[in-house]
Tab-separated table of C-alpha atoms in Angstrom:
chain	number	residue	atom	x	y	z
X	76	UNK	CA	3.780	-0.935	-33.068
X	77	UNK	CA	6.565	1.165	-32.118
X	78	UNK	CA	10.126	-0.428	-30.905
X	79	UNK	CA	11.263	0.824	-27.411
X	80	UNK	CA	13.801	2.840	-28.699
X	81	UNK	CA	11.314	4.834	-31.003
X	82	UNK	CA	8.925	5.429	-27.887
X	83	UNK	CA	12.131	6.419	-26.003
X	84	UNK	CA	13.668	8.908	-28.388
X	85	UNK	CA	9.454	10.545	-28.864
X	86	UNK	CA	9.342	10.706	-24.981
X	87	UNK	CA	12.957	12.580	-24.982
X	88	UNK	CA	11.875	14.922	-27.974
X	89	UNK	CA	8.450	15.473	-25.835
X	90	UNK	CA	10.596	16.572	-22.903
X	91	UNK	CA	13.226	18.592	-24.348
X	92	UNK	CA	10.046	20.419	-26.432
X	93	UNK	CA	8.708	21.019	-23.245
X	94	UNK	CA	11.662	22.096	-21.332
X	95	UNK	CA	12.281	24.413	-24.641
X	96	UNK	CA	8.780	25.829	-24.733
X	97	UNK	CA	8.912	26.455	-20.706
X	98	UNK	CA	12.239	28.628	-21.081
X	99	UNK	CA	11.178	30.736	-23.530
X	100	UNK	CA	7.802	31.485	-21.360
X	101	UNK	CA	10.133	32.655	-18.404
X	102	UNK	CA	12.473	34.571	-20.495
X	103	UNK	CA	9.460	36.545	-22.319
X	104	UNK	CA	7.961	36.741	-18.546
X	105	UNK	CA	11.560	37.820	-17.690
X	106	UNK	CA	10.956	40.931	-19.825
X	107	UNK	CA	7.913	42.267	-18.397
X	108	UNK	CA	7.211	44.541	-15.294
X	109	UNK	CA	6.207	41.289	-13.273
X	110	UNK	CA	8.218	40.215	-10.918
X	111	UNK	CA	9.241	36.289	-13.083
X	112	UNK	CA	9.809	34.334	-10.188
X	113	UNK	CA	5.991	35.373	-9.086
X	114	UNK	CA	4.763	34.297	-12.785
X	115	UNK	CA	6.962	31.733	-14.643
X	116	UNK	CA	10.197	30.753	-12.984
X	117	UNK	CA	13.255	29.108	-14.992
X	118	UNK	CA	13.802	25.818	-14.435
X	119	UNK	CA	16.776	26.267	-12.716
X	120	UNK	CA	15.429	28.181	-10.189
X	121	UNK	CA	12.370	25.625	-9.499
X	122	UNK	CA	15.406	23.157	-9.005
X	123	UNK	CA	17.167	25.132	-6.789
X	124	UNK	CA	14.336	25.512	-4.773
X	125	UNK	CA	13.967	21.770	-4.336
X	126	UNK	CA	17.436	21.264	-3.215
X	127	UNK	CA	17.196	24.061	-0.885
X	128	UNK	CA	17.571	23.815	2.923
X	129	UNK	CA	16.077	27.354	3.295
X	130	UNK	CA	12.663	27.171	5.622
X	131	UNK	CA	9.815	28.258	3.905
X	132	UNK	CA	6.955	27.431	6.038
X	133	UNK	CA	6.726	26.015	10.248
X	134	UNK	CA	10.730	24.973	10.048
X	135	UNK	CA	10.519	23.139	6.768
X	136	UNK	CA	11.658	23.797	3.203
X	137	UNK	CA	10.133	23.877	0.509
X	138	UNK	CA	10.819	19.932	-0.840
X	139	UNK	CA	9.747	19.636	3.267
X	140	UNK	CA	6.318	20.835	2.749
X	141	UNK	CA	5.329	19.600	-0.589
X	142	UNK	CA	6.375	16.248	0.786
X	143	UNK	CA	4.569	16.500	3.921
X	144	UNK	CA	1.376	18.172	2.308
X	145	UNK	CA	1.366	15.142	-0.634
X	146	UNK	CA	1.458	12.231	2.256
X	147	UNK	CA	-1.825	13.098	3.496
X	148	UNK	CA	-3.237	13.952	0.047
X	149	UNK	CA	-2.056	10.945	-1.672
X	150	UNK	CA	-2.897	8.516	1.290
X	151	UNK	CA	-7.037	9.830	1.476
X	152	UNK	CA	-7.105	9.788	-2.899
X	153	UNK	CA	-5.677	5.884	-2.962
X	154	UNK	CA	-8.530	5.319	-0.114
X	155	UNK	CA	-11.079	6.960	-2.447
X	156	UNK	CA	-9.943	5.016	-5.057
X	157	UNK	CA	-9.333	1.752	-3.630
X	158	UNK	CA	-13.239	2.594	-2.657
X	159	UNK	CA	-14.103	3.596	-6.554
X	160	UNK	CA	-12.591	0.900	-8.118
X	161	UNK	CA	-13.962	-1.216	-6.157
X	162	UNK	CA	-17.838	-0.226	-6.848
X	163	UNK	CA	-17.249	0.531	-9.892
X	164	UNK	CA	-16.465	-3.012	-11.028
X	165	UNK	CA	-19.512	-4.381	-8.931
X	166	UNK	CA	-21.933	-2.447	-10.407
X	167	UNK	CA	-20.152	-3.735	-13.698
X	168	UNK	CA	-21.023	-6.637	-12.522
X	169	UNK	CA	-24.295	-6.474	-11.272
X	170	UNK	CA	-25.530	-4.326	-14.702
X	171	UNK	CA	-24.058	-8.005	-16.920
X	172	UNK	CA	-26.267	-9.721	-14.468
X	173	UNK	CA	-29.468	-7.504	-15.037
X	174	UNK	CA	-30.282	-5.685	-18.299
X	175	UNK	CA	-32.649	-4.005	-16.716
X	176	UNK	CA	-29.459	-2.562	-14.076
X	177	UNK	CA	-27.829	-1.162	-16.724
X	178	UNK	CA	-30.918	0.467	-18.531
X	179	UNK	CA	-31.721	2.093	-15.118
X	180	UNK	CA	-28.219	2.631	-13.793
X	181	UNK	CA	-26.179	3.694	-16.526
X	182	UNK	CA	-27.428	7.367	-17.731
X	183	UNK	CA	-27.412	8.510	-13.988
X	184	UNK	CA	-23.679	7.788	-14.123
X	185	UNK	CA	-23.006	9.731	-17.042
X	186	UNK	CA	-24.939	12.363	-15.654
X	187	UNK	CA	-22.883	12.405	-12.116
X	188	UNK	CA	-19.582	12.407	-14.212
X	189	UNK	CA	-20.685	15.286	-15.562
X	190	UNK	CA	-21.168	17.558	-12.846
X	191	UNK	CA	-17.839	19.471	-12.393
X	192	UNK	CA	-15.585	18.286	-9.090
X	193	UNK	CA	-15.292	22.053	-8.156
X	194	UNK	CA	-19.434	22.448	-8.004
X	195	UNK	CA	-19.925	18.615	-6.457
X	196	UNK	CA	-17.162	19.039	-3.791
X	197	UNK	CA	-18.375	21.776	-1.654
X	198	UNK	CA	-22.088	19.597	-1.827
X	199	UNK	CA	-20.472	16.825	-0.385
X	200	UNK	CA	-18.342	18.802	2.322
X	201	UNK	CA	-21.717	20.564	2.987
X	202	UNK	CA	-23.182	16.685	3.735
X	203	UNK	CA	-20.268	15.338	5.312
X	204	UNK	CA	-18.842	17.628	7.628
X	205	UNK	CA	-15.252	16.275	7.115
X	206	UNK	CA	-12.743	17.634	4.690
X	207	UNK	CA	-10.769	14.484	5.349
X	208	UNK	CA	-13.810	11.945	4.290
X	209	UNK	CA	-14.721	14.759	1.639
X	210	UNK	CA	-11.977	14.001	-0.537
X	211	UNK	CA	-12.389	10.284	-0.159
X	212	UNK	CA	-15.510	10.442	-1.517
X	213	UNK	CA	-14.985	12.822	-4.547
X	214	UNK	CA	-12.119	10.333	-5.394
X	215	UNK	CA	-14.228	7.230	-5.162
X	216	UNK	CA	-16.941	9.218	-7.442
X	217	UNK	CA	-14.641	10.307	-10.314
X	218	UNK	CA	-12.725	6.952	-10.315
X	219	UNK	CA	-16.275	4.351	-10.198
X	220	UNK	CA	-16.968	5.964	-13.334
X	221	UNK	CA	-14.459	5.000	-15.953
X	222	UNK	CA	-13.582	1.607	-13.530
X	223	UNK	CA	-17.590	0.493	-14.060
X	224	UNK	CA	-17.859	1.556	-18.289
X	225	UNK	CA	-14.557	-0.613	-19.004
X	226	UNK	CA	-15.545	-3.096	-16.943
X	227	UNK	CA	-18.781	-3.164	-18.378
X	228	UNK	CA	-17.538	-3.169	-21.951
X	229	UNK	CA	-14.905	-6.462	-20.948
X	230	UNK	CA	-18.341	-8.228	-20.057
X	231	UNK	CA	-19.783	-7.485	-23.524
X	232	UNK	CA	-16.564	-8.301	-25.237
X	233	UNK	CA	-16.894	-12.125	-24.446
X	234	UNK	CA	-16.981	-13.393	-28.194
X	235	UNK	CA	-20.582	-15.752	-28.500
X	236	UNK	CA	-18.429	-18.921	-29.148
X	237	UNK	CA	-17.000	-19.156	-25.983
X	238	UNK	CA	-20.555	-19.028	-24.432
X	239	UNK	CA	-21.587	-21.908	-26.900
X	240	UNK	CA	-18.496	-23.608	-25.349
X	241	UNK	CA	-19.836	-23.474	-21.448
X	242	UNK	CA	-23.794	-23.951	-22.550
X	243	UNK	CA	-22.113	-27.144	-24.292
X	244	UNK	CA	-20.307	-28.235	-20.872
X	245	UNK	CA	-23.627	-27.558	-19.038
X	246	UNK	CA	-21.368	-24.794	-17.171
X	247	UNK	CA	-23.606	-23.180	-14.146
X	248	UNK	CA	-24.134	-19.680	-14.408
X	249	UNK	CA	-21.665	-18.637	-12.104
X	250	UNK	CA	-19.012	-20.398	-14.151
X	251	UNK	CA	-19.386	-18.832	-16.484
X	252	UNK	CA	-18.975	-15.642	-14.513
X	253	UNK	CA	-15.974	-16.769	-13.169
X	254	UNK	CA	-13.606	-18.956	-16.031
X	255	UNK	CA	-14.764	-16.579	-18.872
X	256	UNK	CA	-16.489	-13.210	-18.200
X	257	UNK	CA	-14.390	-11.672	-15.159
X	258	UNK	CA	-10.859	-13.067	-16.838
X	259	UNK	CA	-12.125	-11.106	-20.422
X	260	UNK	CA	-13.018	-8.132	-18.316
X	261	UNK	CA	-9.377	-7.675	-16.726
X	262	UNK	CA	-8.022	-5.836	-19.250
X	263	UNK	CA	-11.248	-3.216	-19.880
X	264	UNK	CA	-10.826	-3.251	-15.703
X	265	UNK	CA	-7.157	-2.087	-15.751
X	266	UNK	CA	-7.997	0.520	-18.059
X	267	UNK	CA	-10.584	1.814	-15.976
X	268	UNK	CA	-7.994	1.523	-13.332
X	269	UNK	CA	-5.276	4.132	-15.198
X	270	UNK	CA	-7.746	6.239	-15.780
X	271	UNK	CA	-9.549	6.364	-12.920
X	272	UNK	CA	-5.762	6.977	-10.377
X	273	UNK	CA	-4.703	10.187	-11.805
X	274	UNK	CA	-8.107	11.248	-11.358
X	275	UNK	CA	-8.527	10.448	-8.010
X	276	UNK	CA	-5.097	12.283	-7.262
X	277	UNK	CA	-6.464	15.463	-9.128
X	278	UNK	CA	-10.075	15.612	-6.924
X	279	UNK	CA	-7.734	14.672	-4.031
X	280	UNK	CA	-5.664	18.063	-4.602
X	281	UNK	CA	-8.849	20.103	-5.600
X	282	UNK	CA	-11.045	19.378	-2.713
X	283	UNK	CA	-7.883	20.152	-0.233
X	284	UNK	CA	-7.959	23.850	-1.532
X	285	UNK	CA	-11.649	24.268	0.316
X	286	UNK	CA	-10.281	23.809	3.692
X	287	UNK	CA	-6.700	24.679	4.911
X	288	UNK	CA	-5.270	21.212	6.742
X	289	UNK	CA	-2.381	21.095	5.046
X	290	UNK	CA	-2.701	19.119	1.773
X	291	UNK	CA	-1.463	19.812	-1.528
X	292	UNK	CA	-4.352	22.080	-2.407
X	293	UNK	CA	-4.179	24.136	0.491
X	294	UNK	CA	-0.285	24.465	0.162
X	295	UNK	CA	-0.694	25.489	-3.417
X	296	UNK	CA	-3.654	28.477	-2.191
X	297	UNK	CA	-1.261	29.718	-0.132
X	298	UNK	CA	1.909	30.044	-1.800
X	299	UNK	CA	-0.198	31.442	-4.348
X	300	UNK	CA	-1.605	34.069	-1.980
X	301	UNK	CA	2.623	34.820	-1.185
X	302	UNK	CA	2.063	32.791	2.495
X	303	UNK	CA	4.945	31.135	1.619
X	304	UNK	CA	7.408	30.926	-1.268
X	305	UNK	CA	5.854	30.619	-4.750
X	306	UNK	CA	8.374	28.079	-5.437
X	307	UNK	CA	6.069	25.655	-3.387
X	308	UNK	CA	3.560	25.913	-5.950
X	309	UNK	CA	5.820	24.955	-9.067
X	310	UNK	CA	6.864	22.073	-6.794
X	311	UNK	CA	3.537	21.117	-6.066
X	312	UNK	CA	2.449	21.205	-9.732
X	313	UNK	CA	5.073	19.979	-11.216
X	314	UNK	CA	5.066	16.509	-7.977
X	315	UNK	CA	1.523	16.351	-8.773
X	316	UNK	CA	1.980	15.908	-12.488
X	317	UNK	CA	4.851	13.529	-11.505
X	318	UNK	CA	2.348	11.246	-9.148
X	319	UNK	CA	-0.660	11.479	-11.838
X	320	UNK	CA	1.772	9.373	-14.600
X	321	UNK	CA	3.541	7.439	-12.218
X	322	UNK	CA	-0.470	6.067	-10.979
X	323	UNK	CA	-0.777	5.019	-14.422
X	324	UNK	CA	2.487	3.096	-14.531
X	325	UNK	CA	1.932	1.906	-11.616
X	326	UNK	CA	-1.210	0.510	-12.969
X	327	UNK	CA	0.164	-1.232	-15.905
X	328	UNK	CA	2.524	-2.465	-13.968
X	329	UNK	CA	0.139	-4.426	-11.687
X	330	UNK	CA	-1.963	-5.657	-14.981
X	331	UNK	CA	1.392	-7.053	-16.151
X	332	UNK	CA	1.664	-8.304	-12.911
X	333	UNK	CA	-1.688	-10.135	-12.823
X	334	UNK	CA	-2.151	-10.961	-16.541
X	335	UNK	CA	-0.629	-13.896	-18.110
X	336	UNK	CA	-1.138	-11.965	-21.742
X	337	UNK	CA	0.393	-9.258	-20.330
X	338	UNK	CA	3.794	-10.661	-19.229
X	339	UNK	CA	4.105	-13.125	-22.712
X	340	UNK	CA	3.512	-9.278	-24.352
């Protein structure tokens, strides 16, 4: 396994490739007919932007609006999630209970991840009426899916001694449920988890660019469309990537949290 300094130094050689590779994009944009601050701006200017005072849209700047727009956005896709999650490890649960669950239930699953959020959002807009509980329920479907197939997979992990082990101590079914399966599935739950968040944020942001209220995917339309400065949408973008990795932090840092193994790791 790698030391923390050797993750550290490939994470700095990641970013300074990146911030490398970004540069010379703007400068060859620079060259061109386009207008670069339209296209690819340097990163210097997308700073500059951010620290700006400079009203860009209804009184605010820029940092202002992306700020104001991600509140709403972030607070409906953690609702979604909490709501994904949250089915997704029942009907973990309830396909370990029933073989015949998961032989019914688990191909229709697949098949619903499949369809693309763009072509499944405007369905359930269409059924729902709401923008707001729109993207609460495109979060909750994209983040049941990976939640439930982890969670799923922790069940089936349980190694056939420690079954032997309960049957032997005349355990009750539920027991078994509760001191071996559920503890085995945390870890296959938490990854679920960080990959489920960052996709919750993402359907968040996509279904907000169907209906102008003021989320992150209605601020990025229309600095896009020149409604307000294009800096907003290099903000947005670059926030949102910021708030998809920190989700998965976060989420490791709640298994570490919650997991005894976790912490003695």
């Amino acid at each position: 396994m790698k030391s923390k300094k050797e993750k550290m130094l490939s994470t700095l050689l990641w970013i300074v490739f990146l911030v490398i590779a970004w540069e010379v994009g703007a400068c060859i944009v620079a060259v061109t007919k386009r207008s670069p601050e339209n296209i690819l701006p340097h990163l210097y200017q997308i700073i500059a932007a951010a620290c700006s005072t400079k009203q860009v849209s209804a009184g605010m700047s820029a940092t202002m609006v992306v700020l104001t727009s991600a509140r709403a956005t972030i607070l409906r896709a953690l609702v979604g999630f909490a709501v994904g999650a949250s089915i997704g490890f029942l009907l973990a649960l309830i396909m370990k209970l029933s073989g015949f669950f998961e032989k019914m239930l688990f191909p229709y699953l697949m098949l619903i991840q499949l369809i693309p959020v763009l072509g499944l959002a405007p369905i359930i807009l269409s059924i729902t009426g709401d923008i707001n509980k729109s993207r609460i329920v495109i979060a909750a479907i994209l983040s049941f899916y990976p939640v439930a197939t982890n969670t799923l997979a922790g069940f089936h992990s349980v190694e056939k001694e420690k079954y032997d082990l309960m049957y032997i101590y005349a355990a009750p079914k539920w027991m078994i449920y509760l001191k071996v399966l559920i503890p085995s599935s945390i870890p296959y739950f938490f990854t679920g988890m960080k990959i489920a968040a960052p996709m919750a944020i993402t359907a968040s942001i996509l279904v907000d660019t169907l209906q102008g209220d003021g989320g992150m995917g209605c601020m990025l339309s229309q600095s896009l469309k020149h409604a307000m400065s294009i800096y907003v949408f290099w903000l947005i973008v670059i926030f949102s990537a910021f708030i998809g990795i920190f989700s998965s932090y976060l989420m490791n840092w709640i298994e570490k949290l919650v997991s005894p193994a976790k912490r003695v790791g």
